[in-house]
PDB file of C-alpha atoms in Angstrom:
ATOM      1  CA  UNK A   1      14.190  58.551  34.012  1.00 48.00           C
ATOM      2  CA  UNK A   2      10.957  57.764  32.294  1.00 58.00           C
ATOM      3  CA  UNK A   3       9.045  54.400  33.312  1.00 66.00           C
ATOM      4  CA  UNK A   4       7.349  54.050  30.697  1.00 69.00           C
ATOM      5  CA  UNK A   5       3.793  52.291  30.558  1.00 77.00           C
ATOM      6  CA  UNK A   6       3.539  51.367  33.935  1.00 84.00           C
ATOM      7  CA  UNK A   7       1.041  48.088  33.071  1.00 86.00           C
ATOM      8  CA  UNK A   8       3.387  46.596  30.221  1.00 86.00           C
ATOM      9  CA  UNK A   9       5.812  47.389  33.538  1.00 87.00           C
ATOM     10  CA  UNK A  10       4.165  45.319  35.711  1.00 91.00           C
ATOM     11  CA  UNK A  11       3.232  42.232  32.829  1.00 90.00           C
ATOM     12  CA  UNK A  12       6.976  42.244  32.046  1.00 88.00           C
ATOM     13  CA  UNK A  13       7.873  41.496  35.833  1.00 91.00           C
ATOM     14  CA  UNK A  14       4.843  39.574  36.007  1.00 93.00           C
ATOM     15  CA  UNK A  15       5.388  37.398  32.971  1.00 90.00           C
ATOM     16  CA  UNK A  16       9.381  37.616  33.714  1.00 88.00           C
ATOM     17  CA  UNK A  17       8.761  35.758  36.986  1.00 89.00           C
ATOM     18  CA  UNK A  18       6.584  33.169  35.944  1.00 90.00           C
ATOM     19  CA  UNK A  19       9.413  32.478  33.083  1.00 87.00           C
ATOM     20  CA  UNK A  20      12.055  32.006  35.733  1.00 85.00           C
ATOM     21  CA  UNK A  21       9.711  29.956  37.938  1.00 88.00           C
ATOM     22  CA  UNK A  22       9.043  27.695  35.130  1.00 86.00           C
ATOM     23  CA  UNK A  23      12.889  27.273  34.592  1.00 84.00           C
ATOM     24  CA  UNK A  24      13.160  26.990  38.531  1.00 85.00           C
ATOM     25  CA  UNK A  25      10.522  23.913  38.095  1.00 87.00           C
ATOM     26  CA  UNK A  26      11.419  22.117  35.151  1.00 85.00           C
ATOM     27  CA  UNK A  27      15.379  21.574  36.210  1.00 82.00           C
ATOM     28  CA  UNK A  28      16.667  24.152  33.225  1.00 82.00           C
ATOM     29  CA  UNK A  29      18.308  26.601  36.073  1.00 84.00           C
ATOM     30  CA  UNK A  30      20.573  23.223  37.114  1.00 86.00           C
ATOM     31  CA  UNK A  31      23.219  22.503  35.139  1.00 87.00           C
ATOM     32  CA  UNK A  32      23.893  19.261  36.050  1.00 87.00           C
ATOM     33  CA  UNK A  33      20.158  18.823  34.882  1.00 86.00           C
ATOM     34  CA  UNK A  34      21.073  20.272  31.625  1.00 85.00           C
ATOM     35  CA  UNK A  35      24.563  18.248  31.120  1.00 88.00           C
ATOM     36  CA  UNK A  36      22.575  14.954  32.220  1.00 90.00           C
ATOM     37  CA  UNK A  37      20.564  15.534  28.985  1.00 88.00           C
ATOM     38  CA  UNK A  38      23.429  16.400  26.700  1.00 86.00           C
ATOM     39  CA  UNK A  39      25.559  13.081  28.034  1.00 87.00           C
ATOM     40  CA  UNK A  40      23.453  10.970  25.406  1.00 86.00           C
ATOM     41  CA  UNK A  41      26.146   8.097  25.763  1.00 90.00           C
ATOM     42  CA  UNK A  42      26.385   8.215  29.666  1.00 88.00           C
ATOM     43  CA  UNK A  43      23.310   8.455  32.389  1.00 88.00           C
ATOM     44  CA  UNK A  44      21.300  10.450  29.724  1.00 89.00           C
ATOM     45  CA  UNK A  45      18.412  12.634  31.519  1.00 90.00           C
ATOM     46  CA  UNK A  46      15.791  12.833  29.200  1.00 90.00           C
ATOM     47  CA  UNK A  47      13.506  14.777  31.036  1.00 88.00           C
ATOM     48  CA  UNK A  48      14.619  18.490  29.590  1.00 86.00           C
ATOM     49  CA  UNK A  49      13.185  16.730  26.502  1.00 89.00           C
ATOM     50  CA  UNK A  50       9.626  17.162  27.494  1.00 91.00           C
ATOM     51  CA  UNK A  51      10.489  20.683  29.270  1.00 87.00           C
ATOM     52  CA  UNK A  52      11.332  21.739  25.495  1.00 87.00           C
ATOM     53  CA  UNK A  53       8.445  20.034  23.769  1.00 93.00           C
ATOM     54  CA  UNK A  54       6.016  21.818  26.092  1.00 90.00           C
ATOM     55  CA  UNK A  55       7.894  25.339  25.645  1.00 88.00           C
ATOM     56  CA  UNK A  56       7.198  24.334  21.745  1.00 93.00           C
ATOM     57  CA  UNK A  57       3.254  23.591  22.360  1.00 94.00           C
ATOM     58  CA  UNK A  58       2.498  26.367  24.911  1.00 91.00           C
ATOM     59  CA  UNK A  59       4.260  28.898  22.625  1.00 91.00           C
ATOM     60  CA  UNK A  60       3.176  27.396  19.176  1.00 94.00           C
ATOM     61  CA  UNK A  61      -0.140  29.314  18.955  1.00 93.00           C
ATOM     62  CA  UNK A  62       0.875  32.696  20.271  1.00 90.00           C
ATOM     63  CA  UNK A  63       3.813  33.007  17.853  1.00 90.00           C
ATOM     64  CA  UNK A  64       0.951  31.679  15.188  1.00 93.00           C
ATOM     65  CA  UNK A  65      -1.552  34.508  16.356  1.00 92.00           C
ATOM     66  CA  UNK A  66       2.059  37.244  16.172  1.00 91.00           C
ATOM     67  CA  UNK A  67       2.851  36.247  12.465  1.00 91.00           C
ATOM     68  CA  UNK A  68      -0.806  36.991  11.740  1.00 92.00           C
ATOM     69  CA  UNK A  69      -0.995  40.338  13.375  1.00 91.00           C
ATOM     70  CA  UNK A  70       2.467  41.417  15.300  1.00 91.00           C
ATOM     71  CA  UNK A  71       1.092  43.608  17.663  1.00 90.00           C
ATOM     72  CA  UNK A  72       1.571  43.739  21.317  1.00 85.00           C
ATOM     73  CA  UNK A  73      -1.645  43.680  23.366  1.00 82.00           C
ATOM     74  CA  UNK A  74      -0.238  47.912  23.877  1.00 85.00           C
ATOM     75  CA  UNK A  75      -0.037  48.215  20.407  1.00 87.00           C
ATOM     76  CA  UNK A  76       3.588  47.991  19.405  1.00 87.00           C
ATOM     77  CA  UNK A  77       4.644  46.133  16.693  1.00 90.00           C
ATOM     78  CA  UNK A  78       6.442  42.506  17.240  1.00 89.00           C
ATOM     79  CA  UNK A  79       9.468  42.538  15.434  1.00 89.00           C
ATOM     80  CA  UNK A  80       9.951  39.117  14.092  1.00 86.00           C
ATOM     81  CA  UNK A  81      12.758  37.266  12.173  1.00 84.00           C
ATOM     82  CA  UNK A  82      12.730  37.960   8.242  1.00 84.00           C
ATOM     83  CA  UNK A  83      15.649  35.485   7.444  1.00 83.00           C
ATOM     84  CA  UNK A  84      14.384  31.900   6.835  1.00 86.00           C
ATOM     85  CA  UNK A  85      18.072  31.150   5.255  1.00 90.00           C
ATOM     86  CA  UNK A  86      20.039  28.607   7.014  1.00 93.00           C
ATOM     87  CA  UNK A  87      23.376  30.263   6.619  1.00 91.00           C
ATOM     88  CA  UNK A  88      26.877  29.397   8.232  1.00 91.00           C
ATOM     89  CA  UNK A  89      26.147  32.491  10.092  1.00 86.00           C
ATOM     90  CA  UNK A  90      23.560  31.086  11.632  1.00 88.00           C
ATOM     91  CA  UNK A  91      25.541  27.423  12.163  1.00 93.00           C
ATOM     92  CA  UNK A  92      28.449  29.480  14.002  1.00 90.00           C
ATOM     93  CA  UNK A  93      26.333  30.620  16.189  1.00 87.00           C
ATOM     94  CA  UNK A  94      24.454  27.760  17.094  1.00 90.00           C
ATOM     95  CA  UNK A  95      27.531  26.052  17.141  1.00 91.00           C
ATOM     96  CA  UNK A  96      29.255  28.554  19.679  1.00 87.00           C
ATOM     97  CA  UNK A  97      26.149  28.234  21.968  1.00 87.00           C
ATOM     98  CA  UNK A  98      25.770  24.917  21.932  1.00 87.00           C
ATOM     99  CA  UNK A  99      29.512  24.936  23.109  1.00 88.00           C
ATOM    100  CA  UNK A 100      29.066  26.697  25.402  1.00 84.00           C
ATOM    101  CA  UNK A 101      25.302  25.506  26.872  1.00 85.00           C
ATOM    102  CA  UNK A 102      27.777  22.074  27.044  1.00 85.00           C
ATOM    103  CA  UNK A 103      30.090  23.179  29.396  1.00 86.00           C
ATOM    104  CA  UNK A 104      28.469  25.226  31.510  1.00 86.00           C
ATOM    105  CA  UNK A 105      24.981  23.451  31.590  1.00 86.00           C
ATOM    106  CA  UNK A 106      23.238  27.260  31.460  1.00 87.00           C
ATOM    107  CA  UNK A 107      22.131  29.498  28.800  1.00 84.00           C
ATOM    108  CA  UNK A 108      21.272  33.206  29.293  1.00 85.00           C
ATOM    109  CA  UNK A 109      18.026  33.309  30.879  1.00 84.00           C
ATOM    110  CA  UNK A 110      18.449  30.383  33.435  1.00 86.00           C
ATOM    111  CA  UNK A 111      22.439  32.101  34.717  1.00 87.00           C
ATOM    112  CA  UNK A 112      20.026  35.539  35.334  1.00 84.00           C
ATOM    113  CA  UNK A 113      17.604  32.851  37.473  1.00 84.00           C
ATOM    114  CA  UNK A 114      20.767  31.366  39.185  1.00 86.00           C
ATOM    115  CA  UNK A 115      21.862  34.549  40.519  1.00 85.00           C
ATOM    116  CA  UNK A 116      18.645  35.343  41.914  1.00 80.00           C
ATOM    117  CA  UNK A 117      18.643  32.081  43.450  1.00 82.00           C
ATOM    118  CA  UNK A 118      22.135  33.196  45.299  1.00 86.00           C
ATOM    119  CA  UNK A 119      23.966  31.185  42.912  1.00 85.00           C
ATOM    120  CA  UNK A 120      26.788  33.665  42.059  1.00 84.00           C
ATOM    121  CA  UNK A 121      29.177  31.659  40.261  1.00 86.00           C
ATOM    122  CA  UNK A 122      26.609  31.879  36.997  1.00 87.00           C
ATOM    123  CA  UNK A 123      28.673  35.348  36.905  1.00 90.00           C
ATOM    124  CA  UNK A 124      31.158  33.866  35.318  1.00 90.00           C
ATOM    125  CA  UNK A 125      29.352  32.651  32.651  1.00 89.00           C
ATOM    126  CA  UNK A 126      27.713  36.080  32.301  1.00 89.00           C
ATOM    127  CA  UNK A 127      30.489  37.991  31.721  1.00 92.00           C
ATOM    128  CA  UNK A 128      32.035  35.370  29.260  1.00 89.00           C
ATOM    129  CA  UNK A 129      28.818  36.037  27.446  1.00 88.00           C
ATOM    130  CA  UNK A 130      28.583  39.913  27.875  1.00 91.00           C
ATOM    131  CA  UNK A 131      32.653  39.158  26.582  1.00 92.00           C
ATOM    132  CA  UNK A 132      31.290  37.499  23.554  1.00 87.00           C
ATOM    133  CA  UNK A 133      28.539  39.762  22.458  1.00 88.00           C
ATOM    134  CA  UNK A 134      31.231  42.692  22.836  1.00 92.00           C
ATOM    135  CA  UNK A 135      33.631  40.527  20.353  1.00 90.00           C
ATOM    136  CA  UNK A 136      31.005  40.042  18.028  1.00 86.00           C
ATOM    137  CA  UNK A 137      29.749  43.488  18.208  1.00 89.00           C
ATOM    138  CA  UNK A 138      33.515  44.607  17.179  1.00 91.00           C
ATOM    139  CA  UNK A 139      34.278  41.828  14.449  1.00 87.00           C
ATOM    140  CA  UNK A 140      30.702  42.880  13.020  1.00 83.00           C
ATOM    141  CA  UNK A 141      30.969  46.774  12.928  1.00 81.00           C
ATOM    142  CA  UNK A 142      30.849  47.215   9.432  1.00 63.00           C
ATOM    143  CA  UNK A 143      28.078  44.490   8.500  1.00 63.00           C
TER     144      UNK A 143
END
């Protein structure tokens, strides 16, 4: 099994762990965090509203500096989005998720933070997803 570069290695985990702290600290790895902020008409949590406004300013620059030159700091190229068409593809699918993010109060990368935190019932929303990107790879063979 090849490794690969062993420093990109050890950014990714480093870089990977200060992700999931920061999802740890801001409340995104709860769901009842997470549902508190979608229940608009109830006892609405706003708080996940400046979590995602500071995700948008830390990472504005960076993704500035990538569409300038998309290179990696080892020299591989950053494959960014092409599409800038809003398309009911693309309304689906946020549709879908945003089901989904509802009634579970998790998205990918925070069920992946609950199950390092010992939280193993995010499992079941990880296999629902695994499920889905299966279903989608099928209906979508030919495109």
């Amino acid at each position: 099994m090849c490794w690969g570069n062993p420093m990109k290695n050890i950014f990714a985990f480093i870089f990977g762990s200060l992700f999931s702290l920061g999802l740890m600290i801001s409340g995104m790895s709860n769901p009842e965090k997470v549902l508190g902020f979608l229940d608009i008409f109830g006892q609405w949590d706003i708080g996940l509203m400046f979590v995602m406004l500071g995700a948008v300013a830390v990472a504005f620059i960076p993704f500035q500096k990538a569409i300038k030159n998309p290179k990696t700091l080892f020299n591989e190229q950053i494959q960014l989005p092409m599409n800038t068409q809003i398309d009911q593809r693309l309304i689906a699918g946020a549709f879908i998720f945003g089901i989904g993010w509802g009634i579970a109060g998790i998205c990918p990368a925070p069920a992946l933070t609950l199950i390092g935190l010992g939280y193993f019932e995010a499992l079941y929303f990880i296999v629902a997803m695994l499920l889905g990107m299966l279903i989608y790879r099928i209906l979508n063979k030919g495109n």
